[in-house]
PDB file of N, CA and C in Angstrom:
ATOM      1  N   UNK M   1     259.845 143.716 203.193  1.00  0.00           N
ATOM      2  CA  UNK M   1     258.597 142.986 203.222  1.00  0.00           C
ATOM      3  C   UNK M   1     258.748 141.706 202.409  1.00  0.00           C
ATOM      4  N   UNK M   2     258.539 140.617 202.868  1.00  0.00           N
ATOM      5  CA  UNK M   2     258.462 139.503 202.419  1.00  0.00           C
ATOM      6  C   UNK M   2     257.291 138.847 202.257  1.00  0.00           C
ATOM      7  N   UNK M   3     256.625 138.426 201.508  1.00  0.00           N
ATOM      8  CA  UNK M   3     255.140 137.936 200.783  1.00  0.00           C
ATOM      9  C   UNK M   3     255.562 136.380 200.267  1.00  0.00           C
ATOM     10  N   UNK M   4     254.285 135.439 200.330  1.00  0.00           N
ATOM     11  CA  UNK M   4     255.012 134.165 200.404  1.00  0.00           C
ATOM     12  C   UNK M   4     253.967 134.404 198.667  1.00  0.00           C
ATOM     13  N   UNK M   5     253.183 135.607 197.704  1.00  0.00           N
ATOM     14  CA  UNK M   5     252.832 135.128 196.674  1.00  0.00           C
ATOM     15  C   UNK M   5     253.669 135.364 195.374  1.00  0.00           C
ATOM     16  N   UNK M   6     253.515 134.327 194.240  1.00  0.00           N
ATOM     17  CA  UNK M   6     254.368 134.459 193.373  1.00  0.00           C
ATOM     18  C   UNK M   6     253.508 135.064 192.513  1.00  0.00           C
ATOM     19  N   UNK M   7     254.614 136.389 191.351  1.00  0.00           N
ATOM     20  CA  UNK M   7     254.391 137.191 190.367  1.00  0.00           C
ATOM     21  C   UNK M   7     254.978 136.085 188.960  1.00  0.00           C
ATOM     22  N   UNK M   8     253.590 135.725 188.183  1.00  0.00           N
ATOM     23  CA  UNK M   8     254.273 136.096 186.314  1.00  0.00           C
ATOM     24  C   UNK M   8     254.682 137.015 185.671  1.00  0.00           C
ATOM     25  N   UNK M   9     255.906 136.810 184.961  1.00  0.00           N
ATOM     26  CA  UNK M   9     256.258 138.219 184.027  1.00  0.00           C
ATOM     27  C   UNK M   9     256.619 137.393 183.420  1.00  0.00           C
ATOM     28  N   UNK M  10     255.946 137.376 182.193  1.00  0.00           N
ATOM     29  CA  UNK M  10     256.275 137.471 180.831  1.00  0.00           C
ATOM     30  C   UNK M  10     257.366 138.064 179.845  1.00  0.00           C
ATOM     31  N   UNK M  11     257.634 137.749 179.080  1.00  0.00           N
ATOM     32  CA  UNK M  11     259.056 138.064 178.206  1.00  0.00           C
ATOM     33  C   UNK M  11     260.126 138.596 178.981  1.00  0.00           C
ATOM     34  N   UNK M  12     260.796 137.780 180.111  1.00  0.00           N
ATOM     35  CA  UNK M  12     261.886 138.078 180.831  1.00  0.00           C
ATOM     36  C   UNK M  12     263.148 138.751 180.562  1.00  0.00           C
ATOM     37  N   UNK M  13     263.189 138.637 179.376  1.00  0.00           N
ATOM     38  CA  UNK M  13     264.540 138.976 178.938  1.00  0.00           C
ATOM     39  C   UNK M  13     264.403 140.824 178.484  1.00  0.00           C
ATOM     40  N   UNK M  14     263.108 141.237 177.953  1.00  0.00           N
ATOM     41  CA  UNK M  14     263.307 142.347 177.598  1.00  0.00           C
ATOM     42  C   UNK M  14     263.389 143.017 178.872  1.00  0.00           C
ATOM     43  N   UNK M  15     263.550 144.347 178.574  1.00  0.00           N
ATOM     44  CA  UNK M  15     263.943 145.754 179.308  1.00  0.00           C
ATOM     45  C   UNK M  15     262.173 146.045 180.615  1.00  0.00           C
ATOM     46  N   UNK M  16     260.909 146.446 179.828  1.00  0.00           N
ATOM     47  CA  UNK M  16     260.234 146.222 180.528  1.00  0.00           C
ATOM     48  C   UNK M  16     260.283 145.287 181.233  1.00  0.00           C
ATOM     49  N   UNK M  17     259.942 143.895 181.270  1.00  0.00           N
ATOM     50  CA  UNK M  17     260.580 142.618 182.213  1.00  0.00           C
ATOM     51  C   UNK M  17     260.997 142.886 183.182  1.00  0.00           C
ATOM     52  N   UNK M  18     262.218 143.282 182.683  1.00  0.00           N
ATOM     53  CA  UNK M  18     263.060 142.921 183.818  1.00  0.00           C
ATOM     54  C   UNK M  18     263.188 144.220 185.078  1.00  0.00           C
ATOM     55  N   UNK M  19     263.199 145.036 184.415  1.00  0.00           N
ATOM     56  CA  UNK M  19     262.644 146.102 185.572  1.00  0.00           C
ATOM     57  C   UNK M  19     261.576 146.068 186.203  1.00  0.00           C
ATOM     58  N   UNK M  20     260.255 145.271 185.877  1.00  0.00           N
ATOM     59  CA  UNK M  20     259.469 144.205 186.520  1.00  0.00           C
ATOM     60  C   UNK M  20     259.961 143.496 187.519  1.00  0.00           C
ATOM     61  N   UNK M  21     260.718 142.887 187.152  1.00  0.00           N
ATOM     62  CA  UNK M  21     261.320 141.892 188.298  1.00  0.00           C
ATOM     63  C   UNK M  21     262.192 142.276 189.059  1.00  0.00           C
ATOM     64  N   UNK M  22     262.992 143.319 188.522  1.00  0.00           N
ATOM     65  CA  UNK M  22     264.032 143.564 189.679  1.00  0.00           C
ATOM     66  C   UNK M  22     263.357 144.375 190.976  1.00  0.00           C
ATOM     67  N   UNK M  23     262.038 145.152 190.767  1.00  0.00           N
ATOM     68  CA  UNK M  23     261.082 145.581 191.765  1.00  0.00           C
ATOM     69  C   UNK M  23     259.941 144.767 192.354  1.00  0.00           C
ATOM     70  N   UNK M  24     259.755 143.525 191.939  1.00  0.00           N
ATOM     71  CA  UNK M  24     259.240 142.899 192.492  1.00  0.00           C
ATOM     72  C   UNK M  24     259.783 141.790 193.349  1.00  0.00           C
ATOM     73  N   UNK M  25     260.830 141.295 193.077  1.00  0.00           N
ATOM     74  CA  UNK M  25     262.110 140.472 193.776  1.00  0.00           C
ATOM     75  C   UNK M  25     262.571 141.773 195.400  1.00  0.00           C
ATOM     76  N   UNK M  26     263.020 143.520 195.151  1.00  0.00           N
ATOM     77  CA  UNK M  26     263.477 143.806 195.758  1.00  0.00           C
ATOM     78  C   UNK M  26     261.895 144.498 196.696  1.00  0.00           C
ATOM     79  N   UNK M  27     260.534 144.220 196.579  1.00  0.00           N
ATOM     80  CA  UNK M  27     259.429 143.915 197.687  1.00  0.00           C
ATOM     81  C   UNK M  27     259.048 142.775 198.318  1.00  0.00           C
ATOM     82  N   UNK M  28     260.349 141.507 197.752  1.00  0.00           N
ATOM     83  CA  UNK M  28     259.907 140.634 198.980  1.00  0.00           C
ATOM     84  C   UNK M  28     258.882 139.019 197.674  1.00  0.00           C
ATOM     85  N   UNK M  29     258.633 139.687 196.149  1.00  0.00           N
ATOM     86  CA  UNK M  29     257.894 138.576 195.927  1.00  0.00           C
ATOM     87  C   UNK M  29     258.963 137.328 194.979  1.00  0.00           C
ATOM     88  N   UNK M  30     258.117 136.442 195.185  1.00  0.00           N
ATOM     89  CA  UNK M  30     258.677 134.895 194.568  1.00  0.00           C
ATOM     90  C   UNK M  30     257.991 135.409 192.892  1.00  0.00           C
ATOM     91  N   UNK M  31     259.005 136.035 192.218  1.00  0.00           N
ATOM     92  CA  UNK M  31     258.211 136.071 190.606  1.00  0.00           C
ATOM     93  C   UNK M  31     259.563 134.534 189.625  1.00  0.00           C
ATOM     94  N   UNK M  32     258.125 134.605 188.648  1.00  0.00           N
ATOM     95  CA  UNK M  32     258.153 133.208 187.638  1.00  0.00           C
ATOM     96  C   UNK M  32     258.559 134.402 186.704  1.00  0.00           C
ATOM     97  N   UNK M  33     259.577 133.931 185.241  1.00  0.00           N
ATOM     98  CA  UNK M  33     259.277 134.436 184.200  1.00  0.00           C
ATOM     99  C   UNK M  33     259.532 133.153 183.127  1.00  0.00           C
ATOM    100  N   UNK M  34     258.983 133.951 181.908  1.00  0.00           N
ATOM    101  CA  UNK M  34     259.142 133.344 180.711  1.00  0.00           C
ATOM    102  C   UNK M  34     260.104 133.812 179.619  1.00  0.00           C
ATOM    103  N   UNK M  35     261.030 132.856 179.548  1.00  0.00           N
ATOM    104  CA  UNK M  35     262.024 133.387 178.255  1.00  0.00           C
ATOM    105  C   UNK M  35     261.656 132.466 176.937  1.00  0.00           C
ATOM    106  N   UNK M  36     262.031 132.627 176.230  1.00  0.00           N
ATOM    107  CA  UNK M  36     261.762 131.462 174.933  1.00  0.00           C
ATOM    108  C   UNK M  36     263.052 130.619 174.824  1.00  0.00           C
ATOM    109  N   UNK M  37     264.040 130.803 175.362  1.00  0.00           N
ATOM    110  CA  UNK M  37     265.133 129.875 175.590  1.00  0.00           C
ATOM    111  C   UNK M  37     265.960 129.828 176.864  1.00  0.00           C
ATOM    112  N   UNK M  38     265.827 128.907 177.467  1.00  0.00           N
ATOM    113  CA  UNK M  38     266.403 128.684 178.842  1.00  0.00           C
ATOM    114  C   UNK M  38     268.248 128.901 178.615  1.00  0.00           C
ATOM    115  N   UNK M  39     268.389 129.236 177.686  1.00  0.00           N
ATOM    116  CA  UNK M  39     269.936 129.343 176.927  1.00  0.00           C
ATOM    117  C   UNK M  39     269.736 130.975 177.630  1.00  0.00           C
ATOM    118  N   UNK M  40     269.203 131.606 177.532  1.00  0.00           N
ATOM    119  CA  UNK M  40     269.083 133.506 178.257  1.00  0.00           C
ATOM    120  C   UNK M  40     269.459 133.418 179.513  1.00  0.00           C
ATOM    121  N   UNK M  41     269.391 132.486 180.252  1.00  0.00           N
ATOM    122  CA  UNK M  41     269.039 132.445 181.760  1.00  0.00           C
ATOM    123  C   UNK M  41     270.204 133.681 182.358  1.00  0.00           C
ATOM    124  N   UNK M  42     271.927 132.995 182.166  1.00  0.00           N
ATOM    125  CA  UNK M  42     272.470 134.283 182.736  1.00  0.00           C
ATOM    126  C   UNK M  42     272.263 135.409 182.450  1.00  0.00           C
ATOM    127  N   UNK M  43     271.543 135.903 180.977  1.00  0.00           N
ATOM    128  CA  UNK M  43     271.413 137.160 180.732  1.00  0.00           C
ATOM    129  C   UNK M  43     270.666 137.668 181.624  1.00  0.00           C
ATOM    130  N   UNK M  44     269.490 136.810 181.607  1.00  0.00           N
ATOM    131  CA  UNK M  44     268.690 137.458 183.064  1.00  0.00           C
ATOM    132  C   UNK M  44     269.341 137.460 184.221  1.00  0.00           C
ATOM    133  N   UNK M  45     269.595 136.683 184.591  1.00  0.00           N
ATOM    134  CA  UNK M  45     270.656 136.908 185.979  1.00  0.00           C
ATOM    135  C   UNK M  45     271.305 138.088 185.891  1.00  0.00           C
ATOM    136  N   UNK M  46     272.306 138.139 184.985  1.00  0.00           N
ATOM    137  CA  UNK M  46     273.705 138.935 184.916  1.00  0.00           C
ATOM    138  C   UNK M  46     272.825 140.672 184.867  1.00  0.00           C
ATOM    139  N   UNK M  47     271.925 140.487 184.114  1.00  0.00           N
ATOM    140  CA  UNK M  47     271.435 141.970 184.159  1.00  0.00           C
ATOM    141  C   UNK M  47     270.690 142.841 185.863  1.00  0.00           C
ATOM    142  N   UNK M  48     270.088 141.055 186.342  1.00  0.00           N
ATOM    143  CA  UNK M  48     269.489 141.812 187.902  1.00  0.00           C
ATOM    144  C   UNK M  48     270.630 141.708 188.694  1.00  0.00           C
ATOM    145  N   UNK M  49     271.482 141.263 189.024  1.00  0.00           N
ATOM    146  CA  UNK M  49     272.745 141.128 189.655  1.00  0.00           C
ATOM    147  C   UNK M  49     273.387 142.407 189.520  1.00  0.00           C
ATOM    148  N   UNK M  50     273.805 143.339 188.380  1.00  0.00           N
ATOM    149  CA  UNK M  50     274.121 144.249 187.965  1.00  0.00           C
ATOM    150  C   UNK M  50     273.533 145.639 188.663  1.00  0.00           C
ATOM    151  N   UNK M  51     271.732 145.469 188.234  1.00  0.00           N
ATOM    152  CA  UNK M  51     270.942 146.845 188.803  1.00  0.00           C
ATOM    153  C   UNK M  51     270.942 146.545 190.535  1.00  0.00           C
ATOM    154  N   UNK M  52     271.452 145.069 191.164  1.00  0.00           N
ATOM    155  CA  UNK M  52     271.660 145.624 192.410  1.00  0.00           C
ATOM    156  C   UNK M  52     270.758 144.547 193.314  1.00  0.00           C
ATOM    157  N   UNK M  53     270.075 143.362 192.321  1.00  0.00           N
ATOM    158  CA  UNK M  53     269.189 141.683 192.886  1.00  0.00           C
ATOM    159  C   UNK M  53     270.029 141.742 193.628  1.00  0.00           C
ATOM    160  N   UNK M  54     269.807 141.474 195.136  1.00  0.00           N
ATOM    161  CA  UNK M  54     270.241 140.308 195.882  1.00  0.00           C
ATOM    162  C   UNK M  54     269.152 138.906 196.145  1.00  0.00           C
ATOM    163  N   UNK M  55     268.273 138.876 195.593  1.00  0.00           N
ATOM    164  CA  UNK M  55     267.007 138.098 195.833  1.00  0.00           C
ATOM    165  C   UNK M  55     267.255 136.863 195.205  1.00  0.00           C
ATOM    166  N   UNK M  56     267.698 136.529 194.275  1.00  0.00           N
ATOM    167  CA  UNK M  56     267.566 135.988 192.958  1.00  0.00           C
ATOM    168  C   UNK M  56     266.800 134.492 192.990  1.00  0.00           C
ATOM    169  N   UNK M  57     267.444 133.904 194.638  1.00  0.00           N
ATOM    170  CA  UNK M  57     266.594 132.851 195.095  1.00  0.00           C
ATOM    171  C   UNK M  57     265.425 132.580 194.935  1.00  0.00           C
ATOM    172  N   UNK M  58     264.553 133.812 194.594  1.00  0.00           N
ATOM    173  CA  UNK M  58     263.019 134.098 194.843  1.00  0.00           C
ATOM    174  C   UNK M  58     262.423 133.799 192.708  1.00  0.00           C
ATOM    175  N   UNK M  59     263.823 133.977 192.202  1.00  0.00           N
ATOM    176  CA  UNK M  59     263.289 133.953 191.073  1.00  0.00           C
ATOM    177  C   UNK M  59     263.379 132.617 190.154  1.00  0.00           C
ATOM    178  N   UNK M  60     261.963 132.086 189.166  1.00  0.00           N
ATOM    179  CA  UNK M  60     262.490 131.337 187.972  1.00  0.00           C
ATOM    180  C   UNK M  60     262.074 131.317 187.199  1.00  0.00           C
ATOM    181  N   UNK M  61     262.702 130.374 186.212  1.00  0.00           N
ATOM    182  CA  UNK M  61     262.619 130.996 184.407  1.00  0.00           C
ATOM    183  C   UNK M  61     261.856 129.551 184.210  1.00  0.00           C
ATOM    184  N   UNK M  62     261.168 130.090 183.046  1.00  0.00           N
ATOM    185  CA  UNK M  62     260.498 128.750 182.433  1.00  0.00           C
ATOM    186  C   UNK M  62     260.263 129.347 180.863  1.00  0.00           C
ATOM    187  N   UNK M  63     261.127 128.059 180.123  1.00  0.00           N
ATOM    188  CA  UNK M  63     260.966 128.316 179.212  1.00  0.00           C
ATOM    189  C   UNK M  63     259.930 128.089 177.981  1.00  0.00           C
ATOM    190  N   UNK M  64     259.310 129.531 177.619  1.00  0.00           N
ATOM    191  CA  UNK M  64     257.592 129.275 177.195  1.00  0.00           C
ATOM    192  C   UNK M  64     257.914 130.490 176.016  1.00  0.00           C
ATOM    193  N   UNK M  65     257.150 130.206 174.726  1.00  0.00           N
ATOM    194  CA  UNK M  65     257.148 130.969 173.759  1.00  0.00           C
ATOM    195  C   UNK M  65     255.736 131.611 173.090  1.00  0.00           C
ATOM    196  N   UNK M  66     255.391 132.912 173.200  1.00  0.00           N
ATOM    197  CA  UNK M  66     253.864 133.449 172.920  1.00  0.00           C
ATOM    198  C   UNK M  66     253.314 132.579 171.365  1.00  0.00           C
ATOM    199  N   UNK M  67     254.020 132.136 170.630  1.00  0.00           N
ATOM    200  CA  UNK M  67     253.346 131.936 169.454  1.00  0.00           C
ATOM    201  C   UNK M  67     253.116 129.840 169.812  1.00  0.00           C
ATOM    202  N   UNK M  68     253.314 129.500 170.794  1.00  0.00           N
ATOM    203  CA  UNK M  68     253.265 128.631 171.286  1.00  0.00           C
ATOM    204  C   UNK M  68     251.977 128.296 172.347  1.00  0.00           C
ATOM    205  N   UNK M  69     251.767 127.046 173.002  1.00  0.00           N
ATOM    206  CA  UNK M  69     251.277 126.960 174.308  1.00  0.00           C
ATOM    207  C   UNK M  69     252.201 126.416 174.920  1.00  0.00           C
ATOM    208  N   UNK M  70     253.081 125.421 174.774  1.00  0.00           N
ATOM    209  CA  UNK M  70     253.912 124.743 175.400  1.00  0.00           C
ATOM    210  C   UNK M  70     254.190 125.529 176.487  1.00  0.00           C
ATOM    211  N   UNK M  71     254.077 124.758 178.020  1.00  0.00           N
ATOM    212  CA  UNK M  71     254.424 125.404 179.002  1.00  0.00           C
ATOM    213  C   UNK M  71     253.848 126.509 180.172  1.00  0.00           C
ATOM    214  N   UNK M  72     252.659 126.957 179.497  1.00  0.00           N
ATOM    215  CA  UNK M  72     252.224 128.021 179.843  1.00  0.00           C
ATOM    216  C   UNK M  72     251.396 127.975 180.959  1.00  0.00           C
ATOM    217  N   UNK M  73     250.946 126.968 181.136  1.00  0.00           N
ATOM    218  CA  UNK M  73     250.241 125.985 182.242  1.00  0.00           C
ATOM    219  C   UNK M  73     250.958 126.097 183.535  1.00  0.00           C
ATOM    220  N   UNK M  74     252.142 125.642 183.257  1.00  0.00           N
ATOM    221  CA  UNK M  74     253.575 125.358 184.396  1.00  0.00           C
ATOM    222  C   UNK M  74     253.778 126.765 184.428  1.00  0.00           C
ATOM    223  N   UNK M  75     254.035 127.486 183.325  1.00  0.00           N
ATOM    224  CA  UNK M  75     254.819 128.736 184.113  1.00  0.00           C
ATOM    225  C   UNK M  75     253.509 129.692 185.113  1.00  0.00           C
ATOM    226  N   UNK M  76     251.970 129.332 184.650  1.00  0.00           N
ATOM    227  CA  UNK M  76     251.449 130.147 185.254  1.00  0.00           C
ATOM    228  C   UNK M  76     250.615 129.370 187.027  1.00  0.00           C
ATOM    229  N   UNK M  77     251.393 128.203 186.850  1.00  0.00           N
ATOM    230  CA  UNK M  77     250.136 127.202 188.164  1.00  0.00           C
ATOM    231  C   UNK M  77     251.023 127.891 189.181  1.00  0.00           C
ATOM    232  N   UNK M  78     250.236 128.462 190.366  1.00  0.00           N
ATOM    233  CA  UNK M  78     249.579 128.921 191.568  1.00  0.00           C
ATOM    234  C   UNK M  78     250.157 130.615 192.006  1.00  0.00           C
ATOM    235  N   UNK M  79     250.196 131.115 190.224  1.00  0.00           N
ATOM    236  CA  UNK M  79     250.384 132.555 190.591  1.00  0.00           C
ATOM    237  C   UNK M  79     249.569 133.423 190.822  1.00  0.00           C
ATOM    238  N   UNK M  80     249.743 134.505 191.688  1.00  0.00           N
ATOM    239  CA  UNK M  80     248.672 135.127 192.515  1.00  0.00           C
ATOM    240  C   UNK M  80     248.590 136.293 191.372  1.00  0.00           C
ATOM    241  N   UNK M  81     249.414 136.848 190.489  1.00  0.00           N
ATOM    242  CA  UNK M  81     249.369 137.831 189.250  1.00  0.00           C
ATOM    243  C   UNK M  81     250.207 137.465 188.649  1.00  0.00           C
ATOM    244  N   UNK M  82     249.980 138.144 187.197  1.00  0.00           N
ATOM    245  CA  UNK M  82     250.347 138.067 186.358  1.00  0.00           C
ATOM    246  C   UNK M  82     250.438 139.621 185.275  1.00  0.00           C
ATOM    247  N   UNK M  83     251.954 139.509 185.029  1.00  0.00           N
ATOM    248  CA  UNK M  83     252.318 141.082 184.258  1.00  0.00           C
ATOM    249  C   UNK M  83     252.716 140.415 182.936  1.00  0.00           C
ATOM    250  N   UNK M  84     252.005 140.500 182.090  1.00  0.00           N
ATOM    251  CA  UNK M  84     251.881 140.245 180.820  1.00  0.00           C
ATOM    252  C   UNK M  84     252.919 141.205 179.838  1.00  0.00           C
ATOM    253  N   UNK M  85     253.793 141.421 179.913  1.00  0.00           N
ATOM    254  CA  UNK M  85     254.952 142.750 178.935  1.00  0.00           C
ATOM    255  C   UNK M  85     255.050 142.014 177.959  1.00  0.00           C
ATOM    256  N   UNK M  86     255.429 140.665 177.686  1.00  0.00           N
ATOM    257  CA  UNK M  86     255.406 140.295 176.296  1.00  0.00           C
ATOM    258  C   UNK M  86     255.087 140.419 174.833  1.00  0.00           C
ATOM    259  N   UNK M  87     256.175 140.337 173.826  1.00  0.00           N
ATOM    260  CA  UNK M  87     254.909 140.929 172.751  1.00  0.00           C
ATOM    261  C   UNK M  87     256.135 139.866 171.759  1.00  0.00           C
ATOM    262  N   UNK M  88     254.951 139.260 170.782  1.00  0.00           N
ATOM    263  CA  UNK M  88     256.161 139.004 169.795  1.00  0.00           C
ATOM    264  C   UNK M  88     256.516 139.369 169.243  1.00  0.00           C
ATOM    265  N   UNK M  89     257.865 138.798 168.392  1.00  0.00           N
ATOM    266  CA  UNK M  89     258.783 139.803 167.695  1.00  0.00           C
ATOM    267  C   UNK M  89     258.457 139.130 166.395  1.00  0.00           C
ATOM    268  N   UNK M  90     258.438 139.478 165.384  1.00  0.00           N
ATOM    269  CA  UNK M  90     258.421 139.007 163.583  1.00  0.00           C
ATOM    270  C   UNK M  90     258.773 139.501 162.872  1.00  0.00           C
ATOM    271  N   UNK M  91     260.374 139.076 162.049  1.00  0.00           N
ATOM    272  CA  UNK M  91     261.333 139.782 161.595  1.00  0.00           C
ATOM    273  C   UNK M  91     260.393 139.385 159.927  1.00  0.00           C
ATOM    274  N   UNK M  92     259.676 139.075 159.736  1.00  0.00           N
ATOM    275  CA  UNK M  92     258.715 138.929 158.616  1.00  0.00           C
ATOM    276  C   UNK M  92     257.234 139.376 158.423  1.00  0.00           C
ATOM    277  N   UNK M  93     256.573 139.991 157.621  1.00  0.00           N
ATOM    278  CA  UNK M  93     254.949 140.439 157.954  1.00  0.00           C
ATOM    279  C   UNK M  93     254.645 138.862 157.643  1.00  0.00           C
ATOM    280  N   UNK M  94     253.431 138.363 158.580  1.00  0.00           N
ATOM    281  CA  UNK M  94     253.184 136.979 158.207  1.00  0.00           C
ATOM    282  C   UNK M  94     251.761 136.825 156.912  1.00  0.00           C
ATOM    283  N   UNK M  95     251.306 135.546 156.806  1.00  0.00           N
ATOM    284  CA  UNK M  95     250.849 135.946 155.022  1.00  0.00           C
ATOM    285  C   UNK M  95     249.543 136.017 155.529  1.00  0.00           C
ATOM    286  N   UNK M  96     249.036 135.661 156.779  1.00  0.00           N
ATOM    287  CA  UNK M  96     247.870 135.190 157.290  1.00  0.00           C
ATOM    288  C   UNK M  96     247.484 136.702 158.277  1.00  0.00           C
ATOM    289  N   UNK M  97     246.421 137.437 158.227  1.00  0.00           N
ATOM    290  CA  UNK M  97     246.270 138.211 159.381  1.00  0.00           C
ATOM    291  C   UNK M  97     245.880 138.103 160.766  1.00  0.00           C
ATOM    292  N   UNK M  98     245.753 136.859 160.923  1.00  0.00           N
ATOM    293  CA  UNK M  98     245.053 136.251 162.190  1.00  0.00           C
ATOM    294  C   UNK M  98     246.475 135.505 162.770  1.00  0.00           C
ATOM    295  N   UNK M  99     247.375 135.452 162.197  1.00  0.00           N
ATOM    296  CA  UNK M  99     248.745 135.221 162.821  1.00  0.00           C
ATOM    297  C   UNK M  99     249.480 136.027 163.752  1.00  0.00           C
TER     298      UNK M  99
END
């Protein structure tokens, strides 16, 4: 089945993600994701290539970071859904609780 609408997924690179995408690529949809560094890109590749993507055409990365807005506009203009898995990571407790 091939569907001409595109899926957001959020935090591309993790494990949820990407098993996101590798089932939504192998029903046929055009999904967007977000990494925080376009430097990941083969990781993403190399990992759906691996579980068995042949799609990959259908997929792209845009690089957008949750503690940010930059980008988020672009990665989300004319998607029909959106799978939100993202979460940030903070190798520090921050000093502010609204952070």
């Amino acid at each position: 089945m091939q569907t001409s609408e595109t899926v957001l997924v959020t935090g591309g690179t993790g494990f949820v993600a990407l098993y996101c995408i590798l089932q939504l690529l192998q029903k046929g949809y055009y999904v967007r994701t977000t990494v925080r560094s376009l430097n990941r890109k083969n990781e993403v590749l190399d990992t759906l290539r691996a579980n068995g993507s042949t799609a990959l055409a259908n997929l792209a990365l845009v690089e957008a970071d949750l503690t940010n807005d930059a980008n988020w506009d672009e990665a989300a203009r004319g998607c029909a859904y959106v799978l939100h898995v993202a979460s940030p990571i903070f190798f520090t407790p921050p000093k502010d609780e609204n952070e």
